[in-house]
XYZ file of C-alpha atoms in Angstrom:
570
model
C 0.008 0.006 -0.011
C 2.802 2.262 0.927
C 4.609 1.450 -2.275
C 1.432 2.310 -4.305
C 1.181 5.754 -2.598
C 4.812 6.382 -3.441
C 4.170 5.349 -7.061
C 1.180 7.647 -7.366
C 3.178 10.556 -5.974
C 5.983 9.929 -8.453
C 3.470 9.709 -11.326
C 1.865 12.961 -10.173
C 5.244 14.771 -10.103
C 6.022 13.452 -13.573
C 2.704 14.644 -14.993
C 3.052 18.047 -13.406
C 6.597 18.262 -14.767
C 5.461 17.463 -18.279
C 2.712 20.068 -18.116
C 5.153 22.697 -16.843
C 7.653 21.674 -19.537
C 5.190 22.184 -22.354
C 3.912 25.354 -20.715
C 7.288 27.051 -20.991
C 7.886 25.982 -24.623
C 6.230 28.640 -26.855
C 4.184 27.622 -29.860
C 5.445 28.356 -33.407
C 3.092 31.338 -33.542
C 4.358 32.564 -30.126
C 7.963 32.005 -31.246
C 7.418 34.085 -34.373
C 5.690 36.844 -32.399
C 8.360 36.969 -29.748
C 11.052 37.163 -32.380
C 9.459 40.104 -34.054
C 8.230 41.705 -30.840
C 9.632 40.534 -27.524
C 7.467 42.927 -25.626
C 4.171 41.661 -24.370
C 1.864 44.571 -23.659
C 1.851 45.610 -20.040
C 0.114 48.471 -18.288
C 2.779 48.409 -15.647
C 5.863 50.381 -16.696
C 7.966 48.619 -14.140
C 7.430 45.212 -15.685
C 7.072 46.368 -19.303
C 10.411 48.131 -19.177
C 12.093 44.798 -18.381
C 11.113 43.386 -21.768
C 10.944 46.479 -23.962
C 14.041 48.206 -25.373
C 14.151 51.706 -23.839
C 14.930 54.862 -25.728
C 15.715 58.130 -24.037
C 16.442 61.630 -25.191
C 20.227 61.544 -24.737
C 20.310 58.605 -27.131
C 18.057 60.370 -29.591
C 20.316 63.428 -29.465
C 23.294 61.407 -30.670
C 21.968 61.573 -34.181
C 23.993 64.101 -36.210
C 22.147 66.071 -38.940
C 23.687 66.065 -42.411
C 20.957 67.892 -44.436
C 17.975 70.022 -43.407
C 16.053 69.472 -46.629
C 15.735 65.712 -46.820
C 16.253 65.477 -43.044
C 19.077 63.052 -43.489
C 21.003 62.220 -40.298
C 23.787 59.985 -39.246
C 22.151 57.817 -36.557
C 24.080 55.800 -33.923
C 24.049 52.072 -34.511
C 22.000 51.407 -31.347
C 19.158 53.572 -32.693
C 19.283 52.004 -36.170
C 18.788 48.575 -34.675
C 15.569 49.728 -32.916
C 13.946 51.172 -36.117
C 10.703 49.234 -36.689
C 10.836 47.620 -33.243
C 8.552 48.122 -30.262
C 10.120 50.404 -27.651
C 9.323 52.350 -24.571
C 9.898 55.988 -23.747
C 9.338 58.273 -20.726
C 8.576 61.834 -21.753
C 6.279 64.780 -21.457
C 3.316 65.209 -23.787
C 2.871 68.309 -26.020
C -0.059 68.894 -28.374
C 0.365 68.522 -32.121
C -3.039 69.653 -33.476
C -4.901 70.760 -30.340
C -5.305 70.021 -26.612
C -8.670 68.458 -27.243
C -7.254 65.280 -28.915
C -3.889 63.698 -28.395
C -4.328 61.002 -31.050
C -1.472 62.846 -32.708
C 0.944 64.481 -30.265
C 4.574 65.123 -29.527
C 6.776 63.788 -26.799
C 9.535 66.045 -25.469
C 12.160 65.796 -22.696
C 10.521 68.302 -20.425
C 7.282 70.166 -19.913
C 7.074 72.988 -22.433
C 4.555 75.599 -21.404
C 5.764 79.204 -21.943
C 7.698 81.652 -23.990
C 10.982 81.043 -22.257
C 10.801 77.309 -22.528
C 11.852 77.133 -26.157
C 10.849 73.935 -27.997
C 13.698 71.386 -28.219
C 15.316 70.700 -31.598
C 13.880 67.940 -33.813
C 16.190 65.264 -32.410
C 14.509 65.911 -29.078
C 10.908 65.520 -30.259
C 9.101 62.222 -30.910
C 5.903 62.303 -32.979
C 3.374 59.895 -31.551
C 0.225 58.453 -33.060
C -2.461 56.710 -30.955
C -5.397 54.686 -32.305
C -6.408 53.708 -35.804
C -6.367 56.179 -38.671
C -9.838 57.702 -39.091
C -10.982 56.598 -35.646
C -13.290 59.017 -33.849
C -11.906 58.146 -30.454
C -10.219 61.027 -28.661
C -7.233 60.785 -26.330
C -6.766 63.113 -23.385
C -3.767 65.312 -22.623
C -1.560 64.017 -19.801
C -0.003 66.697 -17.579
C 2.326 64.254 -15.785
C 5.301 62.437 -17.277
C 4.018 59.885 -19.841
C 4.978 56.282 -20.447
C 4.813 55.478 -24.195
C 5.076 52.175 -25.956
C 4.804 51.516 -29.660
C 6.640 50.968 -32.926
C 9.728 53.217 -33.221
C 10.449 54.820 -36.615
C 13.430 56.757 -37.820
C 13.003 59.157 -40.685
C 15.250 58.278 -43.599
C 15.253 59.631 -47.135
C 13.134 56.710 -48.389
C 10.754 56.636 -45.422
C 7.033 56.929 -46.097
C 5.525 56.895 -42.569
C 3.321 59.627 -41.102
C 6.095 61.053 -39.001
C 8.164 61.908 -42.023
C 5.192 63.452 -43.756
C 4.770 65.759 -40.732
C 8.472 66.676 -40.723
C 9.705 64.695 -37.684
C 12.918 62.802 -37.281
C 11.479 60.257 -34.796
C 8.023 58.690 -34.478
C 6.269 56.031 -32.370
C 3.301 54.502 -34.137
C 0.382 52.494 -32.733
C 1.346 53.939 -29.407
C -0.147 53.402 -25.969
C 0.361 56.333 -23.667
C -0.252 56.265 -19.913
C 0.725 58.389 -16.987
C 4.142 57.262 -15.741
C 3.939 55.948 -12.167
C 7.692 55.586 -11.499
C 10.229 58.069 -10.355
C 9.700 61.328 -12.387
C 12.474 61.961 -14.975
C 14.586 65.040 -14.526
C 13.614 67.947 -16.661
C 15.950 68.808 -19.495
C 18.424 71.649 -19.049
C 16.845 74.929 -20.060
C 13.340 73.962 -18.993
C 11.843 75.092 -15.738
C 8.790 73.613 -14.083
C 5.443 75.071 -15.247
C 5.555 77.591 -12.401
C 9.282 77.949 -11.978
C 10.198 80.897 -14.166
C 10.148 83.568 -11.475
C 12.979 81.694 -9.755
C 14.876 81.734 -13.072
C 14.357 85.450 -13.481
C 15.825 85.996 -9.989
C 18.765 83.662 -10.594
C 21.866 84.043 -8.501
C 24.314 86.483 -10.115
C 27.457 85.117 -11.674
C 30.842 86.017 -10.260
C 32.054 89.371 -11.588
C 34.422 89.281 -14.527
C 36.308 92.131 -16.110
C 35.713 93.216 -19.701
C 39.271 92.134 -20.649
C 38.771 88.649 -19.098
C 35.397 88.111 -20.824
C 36.643 89.263 -24.211
C 39.714 86.968 -23.853
C 37.450 84.001 -23.070
C 35.474 84.593 -26.242
C 38.660 85.164 -28.236
C 40.077 81.898 -26.983
C 36.930 79.959 -27.943
C 36.963 81.619 -31.381
C 40.660 81.089 -31.871
C 40.923 84.677 -32.976
C 42.632 87.940 -31.864
C 40.989 91.325 -31.728
C 41.767 93.410 -34.756
C 40.562 96.508 -32.879
C 39.865 96.998 -29.198
C 36.335 96.035 -28.076
C 34.627 97.989 -25.252
C 31.478 97.184 -23.285
C 29.280 100.201 -22.626
C 26.074 100.612 -20.612
C 23.407 102.636 -22.390
C 19.729 103.531 -21.872
C 16.927 101.533 -23.451
C 16.294 104.389 -25.836
C 19.899 104.588 -26.959
C 19.934 100.807 -27.326
C 16.901 100.890 -29.503
C 18.302 103.780 -31.567
C 21.498 101.754 -32.237
C 19.519 98.763 -33.435
C 17.319 100.986 -35.655
C 20.395 102.763 -37.065
C 22.064 99.393 -38.015
C 18.929 98.115 -39.630
C 18.449 101.396 -41.451
C 21.916 100.972 -43.020
C 20.955 97.457 -44.206
C 17.596 98.577 -45.515
C 17.777 102.112 -46.962
C 14.689 104.214 -46.414
C 14.066 104.685 -50.169
C 13.065 100.999 -50.580
C 11.570 100.078 -47.172
C 7.900 100.701 -48.014
C 8.320 98.824 -51.352
C 9.954 95.864 -49.563
C 7.176 95.738 -46.961
C 4.600 95.902 -49.763
C 6.321 92.996 -51.603
C 6.183 90.937 -48.450
C 2.501 91.822 -48.052
C 1.755 90.629 -51.551
C 3.720 87.408 -50.791
C 1.487 86.964 -47.806
C 4.342 87.205 -45.282
C 3.374 90.543 -43.710
C 0.122 92.429 -42.924
C -0.637 95.425 -45.165
C 1.135 98.703 -44.448
C 3.530 97.272 -41.909
C 6.536 99.542 -41.179
C 9.572 97.422 -42.198
C 12.086 99.097 -39.881
C 9.778 99.173 -36.883
C 8.881 95.448 -36.983
C 12.522 94.400 -37.357
C 13.567 96.716 -34.547
C 10.762 95.310 -32.337
C 11.933 91.741 -32.981
C 15.520 92.580 -31.996
C 14.445 94.469 -28.873
C 12.293 91.535 -27.757
C 15.338 89.189 -27.633
C 18.450 91.095 -26.644
C 19.942 93.219 -23.862
C 23.321 93.449 -25.514
C 24.308 94.241 -29.151
C 27.522 94.871 -31.011
C 27.735 97.919 -33.271
C 28.299 97.448 -36.980
C 32.062 98.086 -36.811
C 32.645 95.461 -34.049
C 34.238 97.909 -31.674
C 31.537 98.441 -29.051
C 29.162 96.138 -27.240
C 26.177 98.027 -25.885
C 24.305 96.697 -22.831
C 21.034 98.030 -21.505
C 21.858 99.866 -18.243
C 18.700 98.756 -16.376
C 19.587 95.023 -16.327
C 21.992 93.394 -13.807
C 25.246 92.911 -15.648
C 26.008 89.557 -13.903
C 22.648 87.919 -14.430
C 23.196 84.629 -16.343
C 20.824 85.661 -19.206
C 22.606 89.029 -19.529
C 26.057 87.477 -19.353
C 25.205 85.044 -22.147
C 23.786 87.783 -24.378
C 26.976 89.858 -23.762
C 29.104 86.874 -24.770
C 27.054 86.522 -27.917
C 27.471 90.221 -28.678
C 31.252 90.021 -28.199
C 31.225 87.065 -30.697
C 29.252 89.256 -33.117
C 31.896 92.060 -32.703
C 34.712 89.614 -33.575
C 32.670 88.456 -36.631
C 32.196 92.043 -37.864
C 35.911 92.774 -37.514
C 36.877 89.585 -39.363
C 34.348 90.125 -42.082
C 35.408 93.760 -42.667
C 39.040 92.639 -42.924
C 38.216 89.799 -45.350
C 35.460 91.345 -47.504
C 36.015 95.081 -47.008
C 33.065 97.294 -47.653
C 31.315 94.537 -49.517
C 30.206 92.979 -46.239
C 28.148 96.063 -45.463
C 26.851 97.074 -48.929
C 25.093 94.018 -50.271
C 22.406 95.355 -52.689
C 19.546 93.530 -54.378
C 20.556 90.175 -52.884
C 18.812 89.481 -49.587
C 19.718 85.843 -49.934
C 23.413 86.687 -49.675
C 22.915 89.135 -46.861
C 20.949 86.549 -44.844
C 23.690 84.012 -45.518
C 26.189 86.268 -43.786
C 23.625 86.739 -40.977
C 23.232 82.982 -40.649
C 26.951 82.518 -40.387
C 27.219 85.184 -37.680
C 24.337 83.735 -35.692
C 25.724 80.211 -36.073
C 29.051 81.261 -34.556
C 27.239 83.337 -31.931
C 24.983 80.483 -30.749
C 27.926 78.056 -30.708
C 29.991 80.439 -28.475
C 27.026 80.975 -26.143
C 26.403 77.250 -25.825
C 30.035 76.463 -25.143
C 30.375 79.287 -22.557
C 27.128 78.253 -20.857
C 28.397 74.633 -20.662
C 31.697 75.704 -19.218
C 30.013 77.925 -16.535
C 27.108 75.416 -15.909
C 24.517 77.961 -17.065
C 21.304 76.881 -18.742
C 21.313 78.413 -22.214
C 17.509 78.804 -21.974
C 17.515 80.716 -18.667
C 14.830 83.425 -18.668
C 15.827 87.118 -18.695
C 15.888 89.133 -15.484
C 12.742 90.843 -14.282
C 14.325 94.205 -15.190
C 14.256 93.250 -18.924
C 11.113 94.795 -20.474
C 10.682 93.398 -24.017
C 9.246 95.737 -26.555
C 5.448 95.804 -26.065
C 4.440 96.750 -29.606
C 2.392 93.878 -31.038
C 2.248 92.887 -34.673
C -0.666 90.540 -35.350
C -0.676 88.038 -38.234
C 3.137 87.961 -38.517
C 3.718 84.272 -37.878
C 5.192 83.608 -41.293
C 7.320 86.739 -41.143
C 8.745 85.609 -37.827
C 9.661 82.265 -39.396
C 11.402 84.117 -42.191
C 13.199 86.377 -39.744
C 14.335 83.487 -37.433
C 15.590 81.013 -40.067
C 19.220 82.261 -39.723
C 19.094 81.444 -35.962
C 18.045 77.896 -36.841
C 20.316 77.069 -39.800
C 23.459 78.902 -38.635
C 24.268 76.657 -35.645
C 23.522 73.593 -37.747
C 25.972 74.766 -40.387
C 28.725 75.328 -37.795
C 28.144 71.955 -36.131
C 28.346 70.333 -39.543
C 31.710 71.888 -40.199
C 33.443 71.552 -36.786
C 31.273 69.238 -34.717
C 29.917 69.940 -31.254
C 33.372 70.449 -29.686
C 35.736 71.106 -32.611
C 37.948 74.154 -32.721
C 36.272 77.216 -34.237
C 39.613 78.282 -35.620
C 38.739 75.794 -38.462
C 36.245 78.423 -39.667
C 38.959 80.825 -40.916
C 38.558 79.656 -44.575
C 34.750 80.088 -44.261
C 35.157 83.660 -43.000
C 37.286 84.414 -46.044
C 34.862 82.776 -48.456
C 31.420 82.528 -46.750
C 28.400 80.913 -48.266
C 26.479 83.080 -50.691
C 23.077 81.400 -50.492
C 20.855 80.171 -47.687
C 20.684 76.842 -49.524
C 24.290 76.108 -48.403
C 23.236 76.387 -44.806
C 20.437 73.868 -45.182
C 22.649 71.635 -47.354
C 26.160 72.282 -46.079
C 27.648 69.509 -48.199
C 26.797 71.754 -51.168
C 28.941 74.493 -49.700
C 31.843 72.082 -49.278
C 31.384 70.615 -52.758
C 29.871 73.201 -55.165
C 29.630 70.689 -57.975
C 26.753 69.029 -56.139
C 24.323 71.613 -57.510
C 24.039 74.000 -60.418
C 22.966 77.484 -59.469
C 21.082 79.479 -62.033
C 20.809 83.047 -60.680
C 18.558 85.665 -62.330
C 19.934 89.025 -63.298
C 19.013 92.271 -61.421
C 17.519 93.701 -64.636
C 15.390 90.690 -65.515
C 12.152 92.764 -65.292
C 13.345 96.100 -66.684
C 11.426 95.716 -69.929
C 8.384 93.984 -68.460
C 6.598 97.277 -68.035
C 7.141 100.767 -69.437
C 9.186 101.733 -66.395
C 11.652 99.587 -64.406
C 10.503 98.180 -60.988
C 10.839 100.161 -57.804
C 12.821 97.342 -56.227
C 14.088 93.968 -57.103
C 15.555 91.267 -54.807
C 15.921 87.524 -54.104
C 13.569 85.568 -51.876
C 15.797 82.472 -51.739
C 15.098 79.233 -49.988
C 14.992 81.070 -46.675
C 11.908 82.926 -47.925
C 10.449 80.100 -50.008
C 10.104 77.702 -47.020
C 7.901 79.981 -44.824
C 5.977 81.156 -47.923
C 5.160 77.588 -49.024
C 4.441 76.479 -45.441
C 1.468 78.855 -45.466
C -0.703 76.094 -46.957
C 1.640 73.071 -46.892
C 3.392 71.035 -44.239
C 6.924 72.045 -43.301
C 8.181 68.788 -44.891
C 6.567 69.576 -48.263
C 7.770 73.151 -48.099
C 11.360 72.011 -47.474
C 11.268 69.250 -50.067
C 10.021 71.495 -52.840
C 12.246 74.488 -51.902
C 15.243 72.191 -51.780
C 15.146 71.905 -55.558
C 15.556 75.675 -56.017
C 18.421 76.993 -58.133
C 17.506 80.659 -58.446
C 14.811 83.333 -58.147
C 14.152 87.058 -58.229
C 11.205 89.279 -57.598
C 10.379 92.771 -58.807
C 7.801 95.252 -57.491
C 6.102 98.191 -59.292
C 4.239 100.773 -57.210
C 1.460 102.953 -58.629
C 0.260 106.421 -57.631
C -2.860 104.992 -55.948
C -0.546 103.025 -53.588
C -1.360 99.694 -55.234
C 1.392 97.469 -56.515
C 2.138 94.474 -58.742
C 4.855 91.914 -58.099
C 6.584 89.607 -60.669
C 8.199 86.536 -59.194
C 10.428 84.319 -61.396
C 11.845 81.087 -60.049
C 14.217 78.518 -61.545
C 14.430 74.851 -60.518
C 16.704 71.830 -60.985
C 14.555 70.408 -63.809
C 11.131 70.517 -65.374
C 9.714 68.050 -62.892
C 10.781 70.217 -59.974
C 9.211 73.248 -61.574
C 5.920 71.445 -62.018
C 5.993 70.202 -58.450
C 6.468 73.831 -57.280
C 3.419 74.894 -59.392
C 1.323 72.414 -57.531
C 2.016 73.930 -54.087
C 2.061 77.679 -54.797
C -0.139 79.365 -52.138
C -3.332 80.711 -53.433
C -3.924 84.458 -53.834
C -6.969 86.522 -54.858
C -5.038 88.501 -57.499
C -2.581 86.086 -59.100
C -1.649 84.939 -62.582
C 0.526 81.931 -63.279
C 2.307 82.150 -66.614
C 1.621 79.126 -68.926
C 4.180 76.337 -68.647
C 6.419 75.838 -71.642
C 7.367 72.219 -72.336
C 10.882 71.371 -71.125
C 11.130 74.584 -69.096
C 12.388 74.649 -65.507
C 11.279 78.269 -64.967
C 8.020 79.351 -63.192
C 6.781 82.911 -63.349
C 4.026 84.360 -61.122
C 2.386 87.758 -61.218
C 0.529 89.066 -58.143
C -1.269 92.283 -57.502
C -2.212 94.098 -54.284
C -5.677 94.455 -55.920
C -7.524 93.376 -59.032
C -7.089 96.935 -60.477
C -3.307 96.686 -59.999
C -3.226 93.275 -61.648
C -5.228 94.543 -64.603
C -2.596 97.159 -65.344
C -0.428 94.390 -66.690
C -1.151 91.807 -69.431
C 1.205 88.977 -68.581
C 0.279 87.042 -71.730
C 1.131 89.811 -74.214
C 3.734 88.895 -76.880
């Protein structure tokens, strides 16, 4: 009897063992699924993170941009291996379309909720889609840190996913987003908490530094010597504004300002009758407490701000960098650097180079001194209060040099390379904004064929020559095309540009007509551009000639102005 009981126990153990053995062996279907996707869904981040590959923003930031048109980047091998795989991410949610529905949203390293928390660059934004396409289900905004799981996508030149169409570098598709219940991630440098900006404005002052020491620090980072002594002077807000207005006035002579503003109005980039000089001065005053003069010999600082506040110090460092740039440019190019006429594209190229060096110097100085480069200004800083509604596209046009300049410098020397390597660039700077978006084209000019349009291209179009003629360039085409198209489409189309020029005629009744001629890489590129031209109430598109890569547009400020010209006359 006892032996039977022992036998039964042994048999029971064997049966249980067999069941357990088969239980741990996955089926063929399970094996295939686990090979493709090792991560079984879990609502518990603690357990899900054990099985899901984790991506974080430092890893995403390791991608190095190569081109801003086709968004090509050099991705680290670790990221490339995760493309198309299910991953997890801890981040903060930001709306894409609206706060009402997060079916499409963005994930960023830190809460972004105010003017001074500038959006991170595209390598620090993940585009997320939740739910099925066309679904009526709405997803709520999550204020807390979010836990995201889904299929990770990298944008390459041959990608076709939604993230690329919307202009993003990274995407997570078919995502599940929940509030993160673990230890909250640290906010990224440069981003305060939603209520923390007053503390930033009252930041502890930096240790005092002499003018000579500060200028030497900037000189060492630049790898340059002063050609002329640079002084730092405290001035009143009014004098500061007058200096900015004076410099802008030299760049844009009074004779042509109203015509330029009217041209931008007809393009749809500015409201009607905007004062060109005033709006540019206002934009500068809203950002800076320190500016270098045009000769690069003086740095003016508003006298009402604390000189050792971190924001003020960084702006002074940037202004000193600008002073060095002006001195070097004047030595290398002479008076040409200050008298660029009828070529706004070339002038903005120099501006992009200056801003690229400036931002690089600020970033490196901030890193060395442990200062957040996004620190808010002091409470004593009173930005210009004049408001200009309906100027979003103009702001994009104005700020493009701030975006492409640092990218260009990073491409040439890397994040930590010596800026002394830029000496050849200062002697022969880029002449088009295209070279900033596609820096390989600057290094190897044979990669593209420019086809510029002469200044006098429109002299015989009407009985009298135009009041003003200039170049819009890719730096103007992108914000113009983005009026009715996604940023990706705007960049892709504009990236095939090889030349343009516009001309404006003004009439006694204050109306005007604008002729805009563009040239493209080939006929296909020209036709693609025709498909995305923003609509306008008073516009004629010249008939396309077979085999042509030129597109001509005529726009008027009114129907009467347009009717003054017959664009189809022989």
